[in-house]
Amino acid sequence: MNMKRVIAINLPQFHPFSENDEWWGKGFTEWTNVTKAKPRFWGHYQPHLPSDTGFYDLRLPEAREMQANMAREYGVDAFCYYHYWFNGKQLMERPIKEILETGKPDFPFMLCWANENWSRNWDGKFRSILIEQHYSEDDDINHMHYLCSKVFSDKRYLRIQGKPVFSIYRSKYFPDIKHTIDVWRKLAREEYKMELYLIRVENEPDFGPEYLQAGFDAAMDFQPLLMGEFNKWWKNLPFRIMNWIFKGRYQWFNKHFSYNSYVQYRIGKPMADYKCFPCVSPGWDNSPRRKKPPYTAFIGSTPCLYKKWLKDTLIRFQPFSEEENLVFINAWNEWAEGNHLEPDQKWGRKYLEVTKEAIDETKPLISVIIPNFNHAPYLKQRIDSVLSQTYDNLEVILLDDCSRDNSGEILSSYKNNPKVKKIIINENNSGSTFKQWEKGFELSCGEYIWIAESDDYCDAFFLERLVGQLSENGTVA
């Protein structure tokens, strides 16, 4: 298990479906808003248009596979897909349905129930409801039956301590969330032999440890909109005055914030003092979804600033247990909210690249010393077992003490491997294994050193499990 598991929030709306055809016009997808976007002020970066991925359609298995492969390549451990359930009716469910039915892509995932009403926000008609949530115990039961039987049983589904992880976007919208959670847990336990791990997504102004008392296992800090003290009373004063006069019923003014200032604010803010998983965001600009005011935009996002925030979060976040180690990124592909890791025509893959850099730079470096003498029959298997570790922040030092077999030839074949830092083949035998160890120690730069005997081997998860235990038990020497 990685010390931190990075989860990217994934929007499955990049395909047409009947309800959007009816409400917004035939063939409408998220790309419709993205491509229509225009700059609203001088220097405004819009539209955000994809580069490497093109305008993909998530009905295609190739598109879903592409997303998973790209996420895996750049260090993302799982997707958190939005799940849209309205009393048994699902919206934009086809990508998840086909992921479940086909078993592809082979990439971990979880669901977040986006339990808001749908309204005509995109054309400024905030109070015009398209489809509404209605909560009831019957729906609680039906929903959990569906999840347990169709989703949580999938071997790829994200778990903590064996429990499927499920998050709720707006828990305050439930008339009695505690009762719903009790119903869910009882049903899952009694009928499916499952325990649940439930996460509450924190949204302003409803955040804090008291909201976990309804039965949630943890919270998730939804960024960048859970702004706290950053959005002080004097910021956007006209908006706040109108909001007070009209009791929040109407919104009149756009809100612009400095991404740089917000990153500095988040870095200076202590982590939550209760069980709350952190979240970072590469940006936010929902102007493509707002033909009329108001929209909210963070100005000046760059890969460098985003990396600074992510790296700081990875360093400061202390997992609550070995598997309670989630760090969320909002988002993988919220293109119409200016909030995506997927490559665009301005930055290319830079946001993905710095994501991997931040992840790799916050993992402790492991120096692996492989001292060898006459173990040619076992040597290749040993070295390959080290190089194939799922924990990849390591340097390998290969040492041979003048073997009489073909060990030197085997070691030399690894000279171009990027993880192999040094190969030393002695012309004379040192007479002591410990001298080889000392030489390895002198060459090592890692926080931890592993002496990997040359006539042994290990499974691919050995270091990942071990480093996870070291992280959780800081007093281990």
Coordinates of C-alpha atoms in Angstrom, one line a residue:
M1 CA 0.0 0.0 0.0
N2 CA 1.3 3.4 -0.9
M3 CA 1.8 5.8 2.0
K4 CA -0.6 8.2 0.2
R5 CA -3.1 7.1 -2.5
V6 CA -3.9 9.9 -4.9
I7 CA -7.5 9.9 -6.1
A8 CA -8.6 12.1 -9.0
I9 CA -12.3 13.1 -9.3
N10 CA -13.6 12.2 -12.7
L11 CA -16.7 13.6 -14.5
P12 CA -18.5 11.1 -16.8
Q13 CA -20.5 13.6 -18.7
F14 CA -18.4 13.5 -21.9
H15 CA -21.0 11.6 -24.0
P16 CA -24.5 12.3 -25.2
F17 CA -27.6 10.9 -23.4
S18 CA -31.3 11.4 -23.8
E19 CA -31.9 13.8 -20.9
N20 CA -29.3 16.2 -22.0
D21 CA -30.6 15.9 -25.6
E22 CA -34.0 17.0 -24.2
W23 CA -32.8 19.7 -21.9
W24 CA -30.0 21.3 -23.9
G25 CA -30.3 20.1 -27.5
K26 CA -29.5 17.0 -29.5
G27 CA -25.9 15.8 -29.1
F28 CA -25.1 18.0 -26.1
T29 CA -22.1 16.9 -24.0
E30 CA -19.7 18.7 -21.7
W31 CA -17.6 19.6 -24.7
T32 CA -20.5 21.8 -25.9
N33 CA -19.9 24.3 -23.1
V34 CA -16.1 23.9 -23.3
T35 CA -15.9 24.9 -27.0
K36 CA -18.3 27.8 -26.7
A37 CA -16.3 29.5 -23.9
K38 CA -14.9 32.9 -24.5
P39 CA -12.6 35.2 -22.5
R40 CA -14.6 37.5 -20.2
F41 CA -11.8 39.9 -19.3
W42 CA -8.3 40.8 -20.5
G43 CA -5.9 37.9 -20.0
H44 CA -8.7 35.4 -19.3
Y45 CA -7.6 31.9 -20.4
Q46 CA -10.6 30.6 -22.2
P47 CA -11.5 28.3 -23.9
H48 CA -9.6 25.3 -22.4
L49 CA -9.3 22.9 -25.3
P50 CA -7.8 19.4 -25.1
S51 CA -4.6 18.4 -26.9
D52 CA -3.5 14.8 -26.6
T53 CA -6.8 13.3 -25.7
G54 CA -9.0 15.1 -28.3
F55 CA -12.7 15.6 -27.8
Y56 CA -13.2 12.0 -26.5
D57 CA -16.5 10.2 -26.1
L58 CA -16.7 8.1 -22.9
R59 CA -19.1 5.6 -24.6
L60 CA -15.9 4.3 -26.3
P61 CA -13.9 1.8 -24.3
E62 CA -10.7 3.2 -25.9
A63 CA -11.4 6.6 -24.3
R64 CA -11.9 5.1 -20.8
E65 CA -8.8 3.0 -21.3
M66 CA -6.9 6.1 -22.4
Q67 CA -7.9 7.9 -19.2
A68 CA -6.8 5.0 -17.0
N69 CA -3.5 4.6 -18.7
M70 CA -2.7 8.3 -18.5
A71 CA -3.6 8.4 -14.8
R72 CA -1.5 5.3 -14.0
E73 CA 1.5 6.7 -15.9
Y74 CA 1.5 9.9 -13.9
G75 CA 1.0 8.4 -10.4
V76 CA -2.8 8.7 -9.9
D77 CA -4.0 5.6 -7.9
A78 CA -7.7 5.7 -8.6
F79 CA -10.6 7.7 -10.1
C80 CA -13.6 9.0 -8.0
Y81 CA -16.4 9.0 -10.5
Y82 CA -19.5 11.1 -9.9
H83 CA -22.6 9.0 -9.5
Y84 CA -26.1 10.5 -10.4
W85 CA -29.0 8.6 -8.7
F86 CA -32.5 10.1 -8.6
N87 CA -34.8 7.6 -6.9
G88 CA -33.6 4.7 -9.0
K89 CA -33.1 6.7 -12.2
Q90 CA -29.5 7.2 -13.1
L91 CA -28.0 9.9 -15.4
M92 CA -24.8 9.7 -17.5
E93 CA -24.4 6.1 -16.1
R94 CA -23.2 4.5 -19.3
P95 CA -19.4 4.8 -18.7
I96 CA -19.6 3.3 -15.2
K97 CA -22.1 0.6 -16.3
E98 CA -19.7 -0.5 -19.1
I99 CA -16.7 -0.3 -16.8
L100 CA -18.5 -2.7 -14.5
E101 CA -19.8 -5.0 -17.2
T102 CA -16.5 -5.4 -19.1
G103 CA -14.0 -5.3 -16.3
K104 CA -12.1 -2.7 -18.2
P105 CA -10.1 -0.6 -17.7
D106 CA -8.3 -2.5 -14.9
F107 CA -7.9 0.6 -12.8
P108 CA -9.2 1.3 -9.2
F109 CA -12.2 3.5 -8.8
M110 CA -14.8 4.7 -6.2
L111 CA -18.1 6.6 -6.5
C112 CA -19.2 10.0 -5.2
W113 CA -23.0 10.5 -5.1
A114 CA -23.6 14.0 -6.5
N115 CA -27.0 14.2 -4.8
E116 CA -27.9 17.7 -5.9
N117 CA -31.0 18.7 -7.9
W118 CA -30.3 19.5 -11.5
S119 CA -31.4 22.9 -12.6
R120 CA -30.7 25.3 -15.5
N121 CA -27.7 26.9 -13.9
W122 CA -25.8 27.0 -17.2
D123 CA -28.2 29.5 -18.8
G124 CA -28.7 31.5 -15.5
K125 CA -32.1 29.9 -14.5
F126 CA -30.9 28.6 -11.2
R127 CA -34.4 28.0 -9.8
S128 CA -35.7 26.0 -12.8
I129 CA -35.4 22.4 -11.7
L130 CA -34.8 19.7 -14.4
I131 CA -34.7 16.7 -12.1
E132 CA -35.2 16.7 -8.4
Q133 CA -34.0 14.5 -5.5
H134 CA -36.6 12.9 -3.2
Y135 CA -35.3 11.1 -0.1
S136 CA -37.0 8.2 1.5
E137 CA -36.2 5.0 3.4
D138 CA -37.4 3.0 0.4
D139 CA -34.9 4.8 -1.8
D140 CA -32.2 4.3 0.7
I141 CA -32.8 0.6 0.6
N142 CA -33.0 0.4 -3.2
H143 CA -29.9 2.5 -3.7
M144 CA -27.8 0.4 -1.3
H145 CA -29.0 -2.8 -2.9
Y146 CA -27.8 -1.5 -6.3
L147 CA -24.5 -0.4 -4.9
C148 CA -23.7 -3.6 -3.0
S149 CA -24.8 -6.0 -5.7
K150 CA -23.5 -4.1 -8.8
V151 CA -20.7 -1.8 -7.7
F152 CA -19.1 -2.5 -4.4
S153 CA -18.5 -6.2 -5.2
D154 CA -16.2 -5.2 -8.1
K155 CA -12.6 -6.3 -7.3
R156 CA -11.3 -2.9 -8.6
Y157 CA -13.5 -0.9 -6.2
L158 CA -11.5 1.2 -3.8
R159 CA -11.4 -0.1 -0.2
I160 CA -10.2 0.9 3.2
Q161 CA -9.6 -2.0 5.5
G162 CA -11.8 -4.1 3.2
K163 CA -14.7 -1.7 3.2
P164 CA -15.9 -0.1 -0.1
V165 CA -15.4 3.7 0.0
F166 CA -18.5 5.7 -0.9
S167 CA -18.8 9.5 -0.6
I168 CA -21.8 11.8 -0.4
Y169 CA -21.5 15.2 -2.0
R170 CA -24.2 17.1 -0.1
S171 CA -25.1 15.3 3.1
K172 CA -27.0 18.3 4.4
Y173 CA -29.6 17.8 1.8
F174 CA -30.9 14.6 3.5
P175 CA -33.8 15.1 5.8
D176 CA -32.2 12.6 8.2
I177 CA -28.7 11.5 7.1
K178 CA -28.1 9.6 10.3
H179 CA -31.1 7.4 9.6
T180 CA -30.0 6.9 6.0
I181 CA -26.5 5.8 7.1
D182 CA -28.0 3.4 9.7
V183 CA -30.2 1.9 7.0
W184 CA -27.3 1.5 4.6
R185 CA -24.9 0.0 7.1
K186 CA -27.5 -2.5 8.4
L187 CA -28.5 -3.6 4.9
A188 CA -24.9 -3.9 3.7
R189 CA -23.9 -5.9 6.8
E190 CA -26.9 -8.2 7.0
E191 CA -27.5 -8.9 3.3
Y192 CA -24.1 -8.6 1.7
K193 CA -21.7 -9.2 4.6
M194 CA -20.1 -5.8 3.9
E195 CA -19.0 -3.0 6.1
L196 CA -19.0 0.5 4.5
Y197 CA -16.5 3.3 4.6
L198 CA -18.5 6.5 4.2
I199 CA -17.0 9.9 3.3
R200 CA -18.8 13.2 3.7
V201 CA -17.7 15.8 1.1
E202 CA -17.3 19.1 2.9
N203 CA -18.9 22.2 1.3
E204 CA -19.1 25.7 2.7
P205 CA -20.6 26.6 5.1
D206 CA -21.3 23.1 6.4
F207 CA -18.0 21.7 7.5
G208 CA -16.4 20.5 10.7
P209 CA -16.1 17.4 12.9
E210 CA -19.7 17.7 14.2
Y211 CA -21.0 16.6 10.8
L212 CA -19.2 13.3 11.1
Q213 CA -21.4 12.3 14.1
A214 CA -24.2 11.2 11.8
G215 CA -22.2 8.1 11.1
F216 CA -19.6 9.1 8.6
D217 CA -16.1 7.5 8.8
A218 CA -14.3 10.6 7.5
A219 CA -14.7 13.9 5.5
M220 CA -13.1 15.1 2.3
D221 CA -12.0 18.7 2.0
F222 CA -13.5 19.8 -1.4
Q223 CA -11.2 22.3 -3.1
P224 CA -11.0 25.0 -4.2
L225 CA -14.5 26.0 -3.1
L226 CA -14.1 25.3 0.6
M227 CA -12.4 28.6 1.1
G228 CA -12.8 29.4 4.8
E229 CA -11.2 32.6 6.0
F230 CA -9.7 33.3 2.5
N231 CA -13.1 34.6 1.4
K232 CA -13.3 37.2 4.0
W233 CA -16.2 39.7 4.4
W234 CA -14.4 42.4 2.5
K235 CA -13.8 40.3 -0.6
N236 CA -16.4 40.6 -3.4
L237 CA -18.3 43.2 -1.2
P238 CA -20.9 43.9 -3.9
F239 CA -21.7 40.3 -4.2
R240 CA -22.1 39.9 -0.4
I241 CA -24.3 43.0 -0.1
M242 CA -26.7 41.8 -2.8
N243 CA -26.6 38.3 -1.3
W244 CA -27.6 39.7 2.1
I245 CA -30.4 41.9 0.6
F246 CA -32.0 39.1 -1.4
K247 CA -31.3 36.3 1.2
G248 CA -29.2 34.4 -1.3
R249 CA -32.1 33.9 -3.8
Y250 CA -30.3 35.7 -6.6
Q251 CA -26.6 36.0 -7.6
W252 CA -25.4 39.1 -9.4
F253 CA -21.6 39.4 -9.5
N254 CA -18.7 37.4 -10.8
K255 CA -16.0 36.4 -8.4
H256 CA -12.3 36.5 -9.3
F257 CA -9.6 35.2 -7.0
S258 CA -5.9 34.9 -7.2
Y259 CA -4.8 31.3 -7.5
N260 CA -1.3 32.2 -6.2
S261 CA -2.8 33.9 -3.1
Y262 CA -5.1 30.9 -2.5
V263 CA -2.2 28.4 -2.7
Q264 CA -0.3 30.5 -0.2
Y265 CA -3.3 30.5 2.1
R266 CA -3.8 26.8 1.9
I267 CA -0.1 26.1 2.5
G268 CA -0.3 28.3 5.6
K269 CA -3.4 26.7 6.9
P270 CA -3.1 23.8 9.4
M271 CA -4.6 20.4 8.4
A272 CA -8.0 19.7 9.8
D273 CA -7.8 18.4 13.4
Y274 CA -10.4 15.7 12.7
K275 CA -10.5 12.8 10.2
C276 CA -10.7 14.7 6.9
F277 CA -8.9 13.7 3.7
P278 CA -7.2 16.6 2.0
C279 CA -7.9 17.8 -1.6
V280 CA -6.0 20.1 -4.0
S281 CA -7.1 21.6 -7.3
P282 CA -5.2 22.7 -10.4
G283 CA -7.6 25.6 -10.9
W284 CA -11.3 26.7 -11.1
D285 CA -13.1 28.7 -13.7
N286 CA -16.8 27.8 -14.3
S287 CA -17.4 30.7 -16.7
P288 CA -18.0 28.2 -19.6
R289 CA -21.1 26.9 -17.7
R290 CA -22.4 30.4 -17.0
K291 CA -23.7 32.3 -20.0
K292 CA -24.9 35.0 -17.5
P293 CA -23.4 36.0 -14.2
P294 CA -22.3 34.9 -11.8
Y295 CA -19.2 32.7 -12.4
T296 CA -16.2 32.1 -10.2
A297 CA -12.7 32.1 -11.5
F298 CA -9.3 31.6 -10.0
I299 CA -6.8 33.6 -12.0
G300 CA -3.2 32.8 -12.6
S301 CA -3.0 29.0 -12.1
T302 CA 0.2 27.5 -13.3
P303 CA 1.6 23.9 -13.0
C304 CA 4.4 25.3 -10.7
L305 CA 1.9 26.7 -8.2
Y306 CA -0.3 23.6 -8.4
K307 CA 2.7 21.4 -7.8
K308 CA 3.7 23.5 -4.8
W309 CA 0.2 23.0 -3.2
L310 CA 0.1 19.3 -4.0
K311 CA 3.6 18.6 -2.7
D312 CA 2.9 20.6 0.5
T313 CA -0.3 18.6 1.0
L314 CA 1.5 15.2 0.5
I315 CA 4.2 16.2 2.9
R316 CA 2.0 17.5 5.7
F317 CA -0.9 15.0 5.5
Q318 CA -0.4 12.2 8.0
P319 CA -2.6 9.2 7.1
F320 CA -5.0 8.1 9.8
S321 CA -4.0 4.5 9.4
E322 CA -2.1 2.5 6.7
E323 CA -5.1 2.5 4.4
E324 CA -6.8 5.8 5.5
N325 CA -4.3 7.6 3.2
L326 CA -6.4 9.3 0.5
V327 CA -5.4 12.6 -1.1
F328 CA -8.0 13.9 -3.6
I329 CA -7.4 16.0 -6.7
N330 CA -10.3 18.0 -8.0
A331 CA -10.4 17.2 -10.9
W332 CA -9.2 14.9 -13.6
N333 CA -11.5 16.3 -16.3
E334 CA -13.7 19.2 -15.2
W335 CA -13.0 21.0 -18.5
A336 CA -16.0 23.4 -18.2
E337 CA -14.8 24.4 -14.8
G338 CA -11.2 25.1 -15.9
N339 CA -10.2 22.4 -13.6
H340 CA -8.4 19.4 -15.2
L341 CA -5.2 17.4 -15.2
E342 CA -5.8 16.1 -18.7
P343 CA -3.6 17.9 -21.2
D344 CA -4.7 21.0 -22.9
Q345 CA -3.4 23.2 -25.8
K346 CA -1.8 25.7 -23.5
W347 CA 0.1 23.5 -21.0
G348 CA 0.2 20.1 -22.7
R349 CA 0.9 17.4 -20.1
K350 CA 2.6 19.8 -17.6
Y351 CA -0.1 19.4 -14.9
L352 CA 0.2 15.6 -15.1
E353 CA 4.0 15.8 -15.1
V354 CA 4.2 17.9 -12.0
T355 CA 1.6 15.6 -10.3
K356 CA 4.0 12.7 -10.7
E357 CA 6.9 14.9 -9.7
A358 CA 5.2 15.9 -6.5
I359 CA 4.3 12.3 -5.7
D360 CA 7.7 11.0 -6.4
E361 CA 9.5 13.8 -4.6
T362 CA 7.5 13.2 -1.4
K363 CA 8.2 9.5 -1.3
P364 CA 11.3 8.6 0.7
L365 CA 14.1 7.4 -1.6
I366 CA 15.1 3.8 -1.0
S367 CA 18.7 2.8 -1.7
V368 CA 18.9 -0.9 -2.7
I369 CA 22.3 -2.5 -2.3
I370 CA 22.7 -5.9 -4.1
P371 CA 26.1 -7.4 -3.1
N372 CA 27.0 -10.5 -5.1
F373 CA 29.6 -13.2 -5.2
N374 CA 29.1 -16.3 -7.5
H375 CA 25.3 -16.2 -7.5
A376 CA 24.9 -16.0 -11.3
P377 CA 22.0 -18.6 -11.3
Y378 CA 19.9 -16.4 -9.1
L379 CA 21.1 -12.9 -9.9
K380 CA 18.8 -11.9 -12.8
Q381 CA 15.7 -13.0 -10.8
R382 CA 16.9 -11.0 -7.8
I383 CA 17.6 -7.8 -9.8
D384 CA 14.4 -8.0 -11.8
S385 CA 12.4 -8.5 -8.6
V386 CA 13.8 -5.2 -7.3
L387 CA 13.4 -3.3 -10.5
S388 CA 9.7 -4.4 -10.8
Q389 CA 8.7 -3.0 -7.4
T390 CA 5.4 -1.1 -7.4
Y391 CA 7.2 1.4 -5.1
D392 CA 9.4 3.1 -7.6
N393 CA 11.3 5.8 -5.8
L394 CA 14.5 3.8 -5.5
E395 CA 18.1 3.7 -6.6
V396 CA 19.9 0.4 -7.1
I397 CA 23.6 -0.2 -6.4
L398 CA 25.0 -3.4 -7.9
L399 CA 28.2 -4.8 -6.4
D400 CA 30.2 -7.8 -7.4
D401 CA 33.2 -9.1 -5.4
C402 CA 35.2 -10.7 -8.2
S403 CA 32.9 -13.6 -8.9
R404 CA 34.3 -16.5 -10.9
D405 CA 31.0 -17.2 -12.7
N406 CA 29.3 -14.9 -15.3
S407 CA 27.9 -12.6 -12.6
G408 CA 29.8 -9.6 -14.1
E409 CA 28.2 -10.1 -17.5
I410 CA 24.7 -10.2 -15.9
L411 CA 25.3 -7.1 -13.8
S412 CA 26.6 -5.2 -16.8
S413 CA 23.5 -5.9 -18.8
Y414 CA 21.7 -3.5 -16.4
K415 CA 24.0 -0.5 -17.0
N416 CA 21.4 1.5 -19.0
N417 CA 18.5 0.9 -16.5
P418 CA 17.6 4.4 -15.1
K419 CA 17.1 3.0 -11.6
V420 CA 20.6 1.5 -11.5
K421 CA 22.8 4.2 -10.0
K422 CA 26.1 2.3 -9.9
I423 CA 27.6 -1.0 -10.9
I424 CA 31.0 -1.9 -9.4
I425 CA 32.8 -5.2 -10.3
N426 CA 35.9 -5.8 -8.2
E427 CA 39.0 -7.0 -9.9
N428 CA 40.2 -8.6 -6.6
N429 CA 38.0 -10.2 -3.9
S430 CA 37.7 -8.0 -0.8
G431 CA 37.6 -11.0 1.5
S432 CA 34.5 -9.7 3.4
T433 CA 30.8 -9.3 2.7
F434 CA 30.8 -6.4 5.1
K435 CA 33.3 -4.4 3.1
Q436 CA 30.8 -4.7 0.2
W437 CA 28.1 -3.4 2.5
E438 CA 30.3 -0.4 3.5
K439 CA 31.0 0.5 -0.1
G440 CA 27.2 0.4 -0.8
F441 CA 26.5 2.6 2.3
E442 CA 29.0 5.2 1.0
L443 CA 27.3 5.3 -2.4
S444 CA 23.7 5.5 -1.0
C445 CA 21.6 8.6 -1.0
G446 CA 18.3 7.2 0.2
E447 CA 16.4 7.8 3.4
Y448 CA 16.3 4.0 3.9
I449 CA 18.8 1.4 2.8
W450 CA 17.8 -2.2 1.8
I451 CA 20.5 -4.8 1.5
A452 CA 19.0 -7.3 -0.9
E453 CA 20.9 -10.5 -0.9
S454 CA 21.8 -11.7 -4.4
D455 CA 20.5 -15.3 -4.0
D456 CA 17.0 -14.2 -3.0
Y457 CA 14.0 -12.5 -4.6
C458 CA 10.8 -10.7 -3.5
D459 CA 7.3 -10.0 -4.8
A460 CA 6.4 -6.8 -6.5
F461 CA 4.7 -5.2 -3.4
F462 CA 7.4 -5.9 -0.9
L463 CA 8.7 -2.3 -0.7
E464 CA 5.3 -0.7 -0.9
R465 CA 4.1 -2.6 2.1
L466 CA 7.3 -2.1 4.0
V467 CA 7.5 1.6 3.5
G468 CA 3.8 1.9 4.4
Q469 CA 4.5 0.3 7.7
L470 CA 7.6 2.5 8.3
S471 CA 5.4 5.6 7.6
E472 CA 2.7 4.5 10.0
N473 CA 5.2 3.6 12.7
G474 CA 7.5 6.6 12.8
T475 CA 9.5 5.3 15.8
V476 CA 10.7 2.2 13.8
A477 CA 14.4 2.5 13.2

